[in-house]
XYZ file of C-alpha atoms in Angstrom:
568
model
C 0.000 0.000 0.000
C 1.423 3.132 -1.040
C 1.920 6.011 1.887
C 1.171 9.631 0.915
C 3.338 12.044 2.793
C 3.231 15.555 3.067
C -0.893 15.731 3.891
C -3.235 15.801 6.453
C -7.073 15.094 6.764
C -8.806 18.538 6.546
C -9.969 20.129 10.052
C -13.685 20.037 11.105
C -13.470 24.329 11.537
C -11.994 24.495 7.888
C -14.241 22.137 6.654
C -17.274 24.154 8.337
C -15.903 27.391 7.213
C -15.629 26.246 3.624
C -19.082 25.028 3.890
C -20.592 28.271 5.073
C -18.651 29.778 2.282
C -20.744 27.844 -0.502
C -23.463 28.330 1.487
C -24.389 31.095 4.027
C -27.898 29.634 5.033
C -25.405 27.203 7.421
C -23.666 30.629 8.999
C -25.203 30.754 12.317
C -27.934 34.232 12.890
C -25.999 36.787 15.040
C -28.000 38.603 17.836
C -28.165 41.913 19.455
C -28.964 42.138 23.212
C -29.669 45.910 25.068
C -28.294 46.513 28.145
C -29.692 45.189 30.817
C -32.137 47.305 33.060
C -32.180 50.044 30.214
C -35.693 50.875 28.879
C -35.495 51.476 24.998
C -38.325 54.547 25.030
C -36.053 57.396 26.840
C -36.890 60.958 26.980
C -34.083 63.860 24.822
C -33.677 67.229 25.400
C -33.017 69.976 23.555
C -29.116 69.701 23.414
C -28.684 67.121 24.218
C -25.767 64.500 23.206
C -27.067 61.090 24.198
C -25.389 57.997 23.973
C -26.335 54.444 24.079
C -23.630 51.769 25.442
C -23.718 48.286 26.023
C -25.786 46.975 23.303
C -23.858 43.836 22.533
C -23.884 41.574 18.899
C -23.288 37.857 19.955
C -22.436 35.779 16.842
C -22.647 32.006 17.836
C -19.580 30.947 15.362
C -16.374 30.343 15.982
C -14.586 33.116 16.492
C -11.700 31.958 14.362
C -13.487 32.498 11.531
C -15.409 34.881 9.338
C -18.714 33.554 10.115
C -17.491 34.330 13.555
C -17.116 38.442 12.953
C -19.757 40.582 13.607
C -20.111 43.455 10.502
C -22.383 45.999 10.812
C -24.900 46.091 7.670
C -25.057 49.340 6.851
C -28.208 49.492 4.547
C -30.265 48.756 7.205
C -29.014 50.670 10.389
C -31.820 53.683 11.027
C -31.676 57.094 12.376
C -35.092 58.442 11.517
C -37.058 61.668 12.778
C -40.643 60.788 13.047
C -43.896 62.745 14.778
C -47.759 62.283 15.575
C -48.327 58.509 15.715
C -45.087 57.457 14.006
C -46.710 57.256 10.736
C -45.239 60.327 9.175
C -42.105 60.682 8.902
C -40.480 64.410 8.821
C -38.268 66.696 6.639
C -35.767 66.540 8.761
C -32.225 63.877 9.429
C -30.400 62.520 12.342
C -27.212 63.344 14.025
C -26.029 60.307 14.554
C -22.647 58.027 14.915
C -21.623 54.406 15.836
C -18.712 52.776 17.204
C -17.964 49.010 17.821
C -15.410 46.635 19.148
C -14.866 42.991 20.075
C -14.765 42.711 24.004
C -14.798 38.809 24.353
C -12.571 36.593 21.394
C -13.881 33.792 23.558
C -17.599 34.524 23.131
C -17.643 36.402 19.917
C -19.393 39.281 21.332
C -18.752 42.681 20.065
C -19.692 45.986 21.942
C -21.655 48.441 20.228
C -22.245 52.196 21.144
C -24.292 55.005 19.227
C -24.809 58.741 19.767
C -27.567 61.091 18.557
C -26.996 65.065 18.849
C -29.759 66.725 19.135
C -29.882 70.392 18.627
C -31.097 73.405 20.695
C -33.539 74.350 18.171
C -35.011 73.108 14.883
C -37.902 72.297 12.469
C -38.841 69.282 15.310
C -40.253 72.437 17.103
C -43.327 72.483 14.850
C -44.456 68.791 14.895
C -46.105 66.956 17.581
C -44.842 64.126 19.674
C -41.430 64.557 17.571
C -38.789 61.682 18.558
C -35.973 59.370 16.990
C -36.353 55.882 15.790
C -32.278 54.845 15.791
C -32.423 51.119 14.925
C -29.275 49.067 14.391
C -28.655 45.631 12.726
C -25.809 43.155 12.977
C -24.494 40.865 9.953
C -22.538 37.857 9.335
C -19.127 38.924 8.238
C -18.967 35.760 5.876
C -22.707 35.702 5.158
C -23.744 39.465 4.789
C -27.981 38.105 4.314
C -27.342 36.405 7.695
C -28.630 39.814 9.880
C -29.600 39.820 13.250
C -33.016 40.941 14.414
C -33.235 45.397 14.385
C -32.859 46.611 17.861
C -34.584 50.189 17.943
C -33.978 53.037 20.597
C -37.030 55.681 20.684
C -36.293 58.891 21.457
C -38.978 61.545 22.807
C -37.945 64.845 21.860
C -38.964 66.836 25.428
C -40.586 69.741 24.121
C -42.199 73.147 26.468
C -45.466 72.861 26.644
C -46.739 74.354 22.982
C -48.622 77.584 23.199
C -51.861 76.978 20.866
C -52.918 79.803 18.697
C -56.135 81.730 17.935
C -58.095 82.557 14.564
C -56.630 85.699 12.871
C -59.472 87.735 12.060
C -61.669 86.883 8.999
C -59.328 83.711 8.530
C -60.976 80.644 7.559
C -57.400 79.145 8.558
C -56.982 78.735 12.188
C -56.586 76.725 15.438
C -59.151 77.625 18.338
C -61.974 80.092 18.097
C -61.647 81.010 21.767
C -58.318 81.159 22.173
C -56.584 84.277 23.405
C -54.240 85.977 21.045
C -50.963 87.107 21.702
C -51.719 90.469 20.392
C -55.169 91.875 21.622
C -57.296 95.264 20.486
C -59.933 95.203 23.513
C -63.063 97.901 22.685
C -64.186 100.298 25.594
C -66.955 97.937 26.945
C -66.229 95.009 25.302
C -66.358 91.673 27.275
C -63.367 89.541 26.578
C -63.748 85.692 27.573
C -61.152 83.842 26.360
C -58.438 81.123 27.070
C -54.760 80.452 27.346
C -54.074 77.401 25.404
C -50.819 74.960 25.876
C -50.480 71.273 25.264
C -47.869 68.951 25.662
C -46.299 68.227 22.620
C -45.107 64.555 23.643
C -48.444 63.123 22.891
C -50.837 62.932 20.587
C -53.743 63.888 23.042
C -55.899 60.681 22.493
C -57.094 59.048 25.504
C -54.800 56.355 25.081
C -51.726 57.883 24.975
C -49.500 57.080 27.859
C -47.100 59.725 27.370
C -49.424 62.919 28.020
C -47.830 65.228 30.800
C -49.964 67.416 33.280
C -48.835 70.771 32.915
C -49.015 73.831 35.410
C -49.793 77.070 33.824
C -49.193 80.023 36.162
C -49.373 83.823 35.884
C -46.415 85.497 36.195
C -46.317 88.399 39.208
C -44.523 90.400 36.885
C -45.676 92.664 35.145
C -49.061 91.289 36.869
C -52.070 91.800 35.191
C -54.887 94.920 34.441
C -57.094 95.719 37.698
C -60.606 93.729 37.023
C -59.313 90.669 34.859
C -59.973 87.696 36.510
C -58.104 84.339 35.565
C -59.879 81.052 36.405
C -58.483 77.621 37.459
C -56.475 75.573 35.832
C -58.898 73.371 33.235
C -58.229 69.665 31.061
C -55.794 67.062 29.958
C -55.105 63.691 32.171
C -58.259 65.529 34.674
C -60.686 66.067 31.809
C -60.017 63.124 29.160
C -63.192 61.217 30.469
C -65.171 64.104 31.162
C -64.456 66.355 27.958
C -66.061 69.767 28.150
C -66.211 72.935 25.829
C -62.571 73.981 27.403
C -61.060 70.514 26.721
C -62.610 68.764 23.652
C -60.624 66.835 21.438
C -59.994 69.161 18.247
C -58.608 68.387 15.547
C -55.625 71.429 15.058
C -52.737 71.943 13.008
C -49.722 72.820 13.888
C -48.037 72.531 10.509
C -48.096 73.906 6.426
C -48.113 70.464 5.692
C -51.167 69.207 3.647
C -51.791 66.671 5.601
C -54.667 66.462 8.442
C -54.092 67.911 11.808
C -54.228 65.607 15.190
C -56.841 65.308 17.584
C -55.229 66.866 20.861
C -56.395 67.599 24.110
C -55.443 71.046 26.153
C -54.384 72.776 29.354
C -56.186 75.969 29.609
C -56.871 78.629 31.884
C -59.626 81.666 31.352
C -58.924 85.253 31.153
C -62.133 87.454 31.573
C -62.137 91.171 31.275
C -64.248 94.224 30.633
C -62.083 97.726 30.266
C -64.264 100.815 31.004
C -63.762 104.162 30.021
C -61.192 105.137 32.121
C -59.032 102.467 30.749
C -58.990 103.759 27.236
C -55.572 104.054 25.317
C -53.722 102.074 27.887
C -51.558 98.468 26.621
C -51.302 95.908 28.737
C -48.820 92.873 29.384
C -49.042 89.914 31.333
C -47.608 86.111 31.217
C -47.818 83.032 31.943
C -45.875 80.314 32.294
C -47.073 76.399 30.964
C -43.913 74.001 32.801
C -44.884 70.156 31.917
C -45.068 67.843 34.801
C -43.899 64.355 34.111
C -43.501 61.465 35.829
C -41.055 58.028 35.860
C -43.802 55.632 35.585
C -43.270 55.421 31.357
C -39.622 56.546 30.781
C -37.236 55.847 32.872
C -34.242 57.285 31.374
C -34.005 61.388 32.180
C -36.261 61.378 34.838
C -33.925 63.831 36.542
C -33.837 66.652 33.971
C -35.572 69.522 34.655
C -39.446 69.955 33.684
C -39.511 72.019 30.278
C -41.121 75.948 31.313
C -42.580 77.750 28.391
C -42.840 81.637 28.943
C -46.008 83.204 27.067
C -46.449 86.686 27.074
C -49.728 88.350 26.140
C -50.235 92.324 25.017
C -53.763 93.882 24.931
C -54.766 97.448 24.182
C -57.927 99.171 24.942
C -59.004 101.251 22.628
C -61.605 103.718 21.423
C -64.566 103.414 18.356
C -63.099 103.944 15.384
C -66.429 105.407 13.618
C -66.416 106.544 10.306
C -68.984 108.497 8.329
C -70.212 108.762 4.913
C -72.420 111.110 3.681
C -72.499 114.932 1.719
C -74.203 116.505 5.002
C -71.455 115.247 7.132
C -68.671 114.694 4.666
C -65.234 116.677 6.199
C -67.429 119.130 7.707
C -66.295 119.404 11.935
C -67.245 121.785 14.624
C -64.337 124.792 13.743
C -64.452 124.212 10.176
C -68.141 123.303 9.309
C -69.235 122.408 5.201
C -71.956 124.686 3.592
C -75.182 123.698 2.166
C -76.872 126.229 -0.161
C -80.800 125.742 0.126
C -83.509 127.424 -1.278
C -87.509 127.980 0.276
C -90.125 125.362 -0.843
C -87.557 122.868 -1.227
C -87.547 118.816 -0.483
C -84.463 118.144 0.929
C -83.092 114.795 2.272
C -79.686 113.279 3.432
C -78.633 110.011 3.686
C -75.679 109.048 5.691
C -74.027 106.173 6.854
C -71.642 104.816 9.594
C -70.083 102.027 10.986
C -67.005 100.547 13.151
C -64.075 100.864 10.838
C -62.405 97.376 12.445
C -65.588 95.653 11.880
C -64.380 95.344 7.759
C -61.661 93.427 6.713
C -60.009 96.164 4.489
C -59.590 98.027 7.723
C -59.364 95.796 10.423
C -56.139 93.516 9.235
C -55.133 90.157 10.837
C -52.335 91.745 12.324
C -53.881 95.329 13.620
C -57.079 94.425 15.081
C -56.441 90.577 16.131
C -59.533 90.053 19.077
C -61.431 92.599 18.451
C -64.880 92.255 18.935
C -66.567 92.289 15.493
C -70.108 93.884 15.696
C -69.612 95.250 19.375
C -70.424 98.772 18.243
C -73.610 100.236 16.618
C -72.923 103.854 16.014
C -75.730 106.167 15.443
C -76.249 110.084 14.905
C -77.557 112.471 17.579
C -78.617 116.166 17.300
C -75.976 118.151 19.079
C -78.300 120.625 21.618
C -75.818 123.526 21.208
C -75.895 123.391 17.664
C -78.998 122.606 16.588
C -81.204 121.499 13.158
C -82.734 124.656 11.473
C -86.209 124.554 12.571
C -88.345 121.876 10.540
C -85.562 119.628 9.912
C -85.689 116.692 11.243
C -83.295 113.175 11.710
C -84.511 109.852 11.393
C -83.228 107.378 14.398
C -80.877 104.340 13.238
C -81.718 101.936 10.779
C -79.314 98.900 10.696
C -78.366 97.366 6.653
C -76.239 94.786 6.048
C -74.141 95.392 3.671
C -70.827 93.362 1.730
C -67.438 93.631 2.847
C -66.447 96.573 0.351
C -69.742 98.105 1.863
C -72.069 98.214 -0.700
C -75.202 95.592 -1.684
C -73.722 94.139 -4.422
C -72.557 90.936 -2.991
C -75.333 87.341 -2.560
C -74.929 87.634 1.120
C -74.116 90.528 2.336
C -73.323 90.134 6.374
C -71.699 93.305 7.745
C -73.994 95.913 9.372
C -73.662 99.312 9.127
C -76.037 102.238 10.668
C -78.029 104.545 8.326
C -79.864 107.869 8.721
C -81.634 110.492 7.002
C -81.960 114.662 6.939
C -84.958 115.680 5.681
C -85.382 119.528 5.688
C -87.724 122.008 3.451
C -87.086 125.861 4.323
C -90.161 127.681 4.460
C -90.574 131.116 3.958
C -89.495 133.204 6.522
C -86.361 131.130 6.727
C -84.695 133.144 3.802
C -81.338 134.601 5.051
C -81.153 131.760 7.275
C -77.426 130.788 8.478
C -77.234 127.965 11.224
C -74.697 125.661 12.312
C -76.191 122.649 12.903
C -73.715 119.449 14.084
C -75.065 115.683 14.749
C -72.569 113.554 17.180
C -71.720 110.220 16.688
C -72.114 107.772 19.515
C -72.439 104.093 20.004
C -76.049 102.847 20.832
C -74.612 100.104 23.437
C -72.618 102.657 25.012
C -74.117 106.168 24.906
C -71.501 108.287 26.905
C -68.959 107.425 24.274
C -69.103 110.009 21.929
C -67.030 109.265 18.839
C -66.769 111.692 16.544
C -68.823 115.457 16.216
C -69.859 116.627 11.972
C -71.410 119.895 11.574
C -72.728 121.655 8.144
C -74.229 125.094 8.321
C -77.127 125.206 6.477
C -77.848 128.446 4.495
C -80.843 129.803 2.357
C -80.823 131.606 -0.502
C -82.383 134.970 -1.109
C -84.892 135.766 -4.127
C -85.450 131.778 -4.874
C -88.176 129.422 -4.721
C -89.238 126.334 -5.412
C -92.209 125.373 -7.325
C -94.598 123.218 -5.509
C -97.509 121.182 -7.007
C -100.402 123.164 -8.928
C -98.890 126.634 -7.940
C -99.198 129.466 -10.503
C -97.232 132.540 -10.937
C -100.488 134.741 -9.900
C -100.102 132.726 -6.308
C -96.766 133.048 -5.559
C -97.039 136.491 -6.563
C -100.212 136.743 -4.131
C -97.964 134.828 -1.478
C -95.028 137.339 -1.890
C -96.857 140.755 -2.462
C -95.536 141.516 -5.962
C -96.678 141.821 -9.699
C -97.452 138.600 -10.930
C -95.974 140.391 -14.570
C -92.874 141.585 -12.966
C -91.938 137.831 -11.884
C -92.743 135.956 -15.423
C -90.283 138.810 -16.665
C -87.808 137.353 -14.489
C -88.379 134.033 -15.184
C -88.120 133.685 -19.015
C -87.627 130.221 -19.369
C -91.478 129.982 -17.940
C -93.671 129.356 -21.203
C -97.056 129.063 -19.623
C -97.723 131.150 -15.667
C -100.477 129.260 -15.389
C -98.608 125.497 -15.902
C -95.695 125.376 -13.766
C -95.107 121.627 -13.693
C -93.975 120.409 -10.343
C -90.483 121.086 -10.028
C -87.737 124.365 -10.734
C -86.761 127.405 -9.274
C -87.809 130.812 -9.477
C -86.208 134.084 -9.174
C -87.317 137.125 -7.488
C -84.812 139.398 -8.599
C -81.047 140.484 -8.019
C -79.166 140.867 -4.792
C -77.011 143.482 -3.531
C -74.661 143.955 -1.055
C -74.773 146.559 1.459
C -71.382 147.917 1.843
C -72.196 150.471 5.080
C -74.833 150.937 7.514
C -78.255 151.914 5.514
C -81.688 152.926 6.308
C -83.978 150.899 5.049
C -86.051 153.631 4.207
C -82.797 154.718 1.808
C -82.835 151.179 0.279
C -86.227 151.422 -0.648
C -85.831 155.120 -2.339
C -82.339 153.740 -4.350
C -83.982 150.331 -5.246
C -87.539 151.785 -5.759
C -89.554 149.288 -4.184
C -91.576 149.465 -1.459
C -90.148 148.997 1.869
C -92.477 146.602 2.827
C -91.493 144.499 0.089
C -88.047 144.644 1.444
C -88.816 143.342 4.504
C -90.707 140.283 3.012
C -87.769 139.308 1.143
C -85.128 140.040 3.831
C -86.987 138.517 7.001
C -83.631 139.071 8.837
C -84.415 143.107 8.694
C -86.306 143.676 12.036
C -85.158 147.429 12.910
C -84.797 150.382 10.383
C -81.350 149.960 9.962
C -79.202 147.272 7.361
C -76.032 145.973 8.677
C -72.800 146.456 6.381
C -72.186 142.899 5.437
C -76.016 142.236 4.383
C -77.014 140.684 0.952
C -79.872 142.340 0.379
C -82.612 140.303 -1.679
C -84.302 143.346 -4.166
C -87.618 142.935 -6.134
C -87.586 146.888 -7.687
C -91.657 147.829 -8.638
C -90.587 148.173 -12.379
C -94.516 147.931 -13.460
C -95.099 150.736 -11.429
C -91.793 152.613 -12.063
C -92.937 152.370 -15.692
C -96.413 153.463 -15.759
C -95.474 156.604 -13.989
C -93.189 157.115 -16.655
């Protein structure tokens, strides 16, 4: 029998290597294992640098050979930055390393450590329930498909409690109707009952969610708060879950300009009532509070210790005044030192419409920004009759009727909803009332709060000498009658008449000229310059009640001319 020499039986290990070689299914599955004792749903903070030690891959191989390494397989280890219920996840990376190294040869198990950095600040402010999902995965060195089971770390971003947001004005996009703005415009009178709003962002508010914190919102001493406002207790969250009222119901809000649906959430809120009075006008308020999460150990165990996250929310309010304005050609720019004229003749129909209305009650005047919490519809202005400067006798005002009108204020719209106030003048000047010259003003108050008065118009109304109006069925022969002169003289000064005795039902008429009195006159003189009769001087100039016409005087002159004539 012939001896070989120079070779040996291959070795079971070489033989098992080879094996796993041709095929990996034979490499044994490597394993991860946590630490012991260490929960893997922990708690971050902003800052925060936290590393994870002691996970260890255990590879069941000999550790002479390649089935016996632990590799990491990169393609599958995780650092991802999710929020809500985990089903979203954001626009937004980890900071994250890893480092391993073999600790036992014996056992084959390698030490692995990872680190996440979170920073101070960063889009993760505007989600809710924000945390990390870093998940790591072991392979086979020689069989790279032979991967351990993921081990994932969770990572609940601690957030302050997140201040929740009113309704701009007019904005169909918004969080809470009732919620108190940061920015408030109070009205003189208006009642204010709203509510600070904060929830903890580490939950998703549903009643199942474990990891909702109380939190403690508390006014700040300093700069305190306006004299009247009262703040009431502490309302919802873990308290009010079961019992869900109007201050705690689960709303759906959104936090972000995503597209997608807002969360359900439950809040902390307390109420801030106030009424400012007069005295209280033009003065701007500040107060705070502060919302400061309370959390306990019983669901994360890691970071208990850190301190409770405070958020500091300052509020500004401003009382201020009616801002009425006023539309109208009888009060249009016309105020109490530099009053508009109306030029008005006897016989006359005159009427005045006018309008007004609370200037932040529109959306082209009351912006999201200017007039955020201002009561909408808390004023009704109306017009009064000032008693030291009042209508010309016979003139009267109509009281308030309330239109609704569009947005740009006019009726032109399918719905109009605004409401504005409207009023009328109506005035004829009778005879008698030539030569009149009154200041009349109307003042501008709210009808809710009468001793607030806005904003004071006045017009002085002034009637023409030697004019007329032609009322129904009159005839030249009776308004000659009327006025004492020759029904022939005024049809000569009226040539556009065709017919004295068909008038029609509207025009002017004309007396005669006027003159101007330059120095003090008899009026016995006026009548022998002007030749008419002095009586008929004193019918057209009613103002004339001694013998005497003041320099200034426009004097209103109907001369006799039949008479003149036929003594000719």
């Amino acid at each position: 029998m012939e001896e070989r020499r120079g070779t040996c039986p291959p070795s079971p290990l070489l033989l098992v290597t080879l094996l796993m070689l041709l095929n990996p299914s034979l490499a044994m599955v490597p394993t991860l294992e946590g630490p012991p004792g260490v929960d893997m749903k922990n708690y971050i903070y902003a800052g925060d640098t936290v590393t994870v030690g002691g996970v260890q891959a255990y590879d069941a191989d000999s550790n002479a050979t390649a089935a016996g390494t632990i590799a990491f397989d990169n393609s599958v280890v995780v650092c991802q930055f999710l929020y809500g219920s985990g089903a979203t996840t954001a626009t937004t990376s980890c900071n994250m390393s890893f480092t391993m190294w073999r600790v036992d040869y014996m056992t084959n198990r390698t030490m692995i450590n990872f680190t996440i950095y979170h920073p101070m600040h960063g889009s993760f402010e505007n989600y809710i329930n924000p945390y990390y999902m870093a998940c790591v995965q072991v392979a086979d060195l020689a069989a790279p498909t032979v991967r351990s089971d993921r081990l994932c770390y969770y990572y609940y971003i601690q957030l302050p409690p997140f201040y929740v947001p009113a309704c701009p004005p007019f904005s169909s996009y918004c969080y809470l109707d009732n919620a108190l703005q940061l920015q408030t415009y109070l009205g003189v009178g208006q009642y204010l009952d709203k509510r600070v709003y904060f929830k903890d962002n580490n939950a998703i508010g549903i009643t199942a969610d474990p990891r909702m914190d109380s939190v403690q919102i508390d006014l700040v001493s300093d700069p305190g708060y306006p004299n009247s406002m009262n703040i009431d207790n502490l309302r919802g969250g873990l308290n009010d879950i079961l019992t869900a009222s109007v201050f705690t119901n689960l709303i759906s809000v959104r936090f972000d300009s995503l597209s997608n649906p807002g969360y359900s959430q439950y809040f902390f809120s307390r109420g801030v009532k106030f009424t400012p009075d007069l005295s209280q006008a033009g003065l701007k308020y500040r107060f705070c509070f502060t919302a400061r999460e309370i959390h306990s150990s019983t669901f994360y165990i890691n970071n208990v210790s850190a301190s409770n996250q405070t958020n500091l929310t300052c509020f500004a309010m401003e009382v201020v005044l009616p801002n009425i304005q006023v539309q109208g050609s009888v009060v249009t720019n016309g105020t109490m030192d530099n009053p508009t004229y109306l030029d008005l003749t006897v016989g006359c129909d005159y009427s005045w419409n006018f309008t007004s209305w609370e200037a932040r009650d529109f959306p082209s005047t009351a912006s999201s920004i200017d007039y955020m919490g201002f009561q909408q519809g808390l004023y009704k202005p109306h017009a009064i009759v000032d008693q030291s400067n009042p209508l010309p006798p016979g003139a009267t005002l109509s009281s308030r009727e309330a239109v609704k009108v569009c947005w740009d204020r006019t009726l032109a719209c399918t719905s109009p909803t605004y409401e504005i106030s409207r009023q009328e003048i109506r005035y004829t000047p009778t005879r008698g009332q030539q030569s009149l010259q009154m200041k009349a003003c109307l003042v501008f108050q709210d009808q809710t709060y009468p001793n607030l008065q806005m904003r004071v118009f006045c017009t002085i109304f002034r009637v023409n000498k030697c004019k007329v109006c032609i009322r129904t069925d009159e005839t030249l022969l009776k308004i000659a009658h009327d006025y004492r002169i020759d029904w022939l003289q005024l049809w000569s000064a009226n040539i556009q008449i065709q017919n004295p005795y068909a008038l029609g039902t509207s025009g002017v008429l004309l007396f005669g000229p006027t003159f101007p009195i330059i120095q003090n006159t008899s009026i016995a003189d006026a009548a022998l310059r002007f030749r008419t009769p002095e009586r008929s001087l004193r019918s057209m100039n009613p103002e004339l009640l001694t013998d005497w016409i003041p320099p200034g005087t426009i004097l209103c002159v109907v001369p006799d001319i039949c008479q003149t004539m036929s003594q000719m």
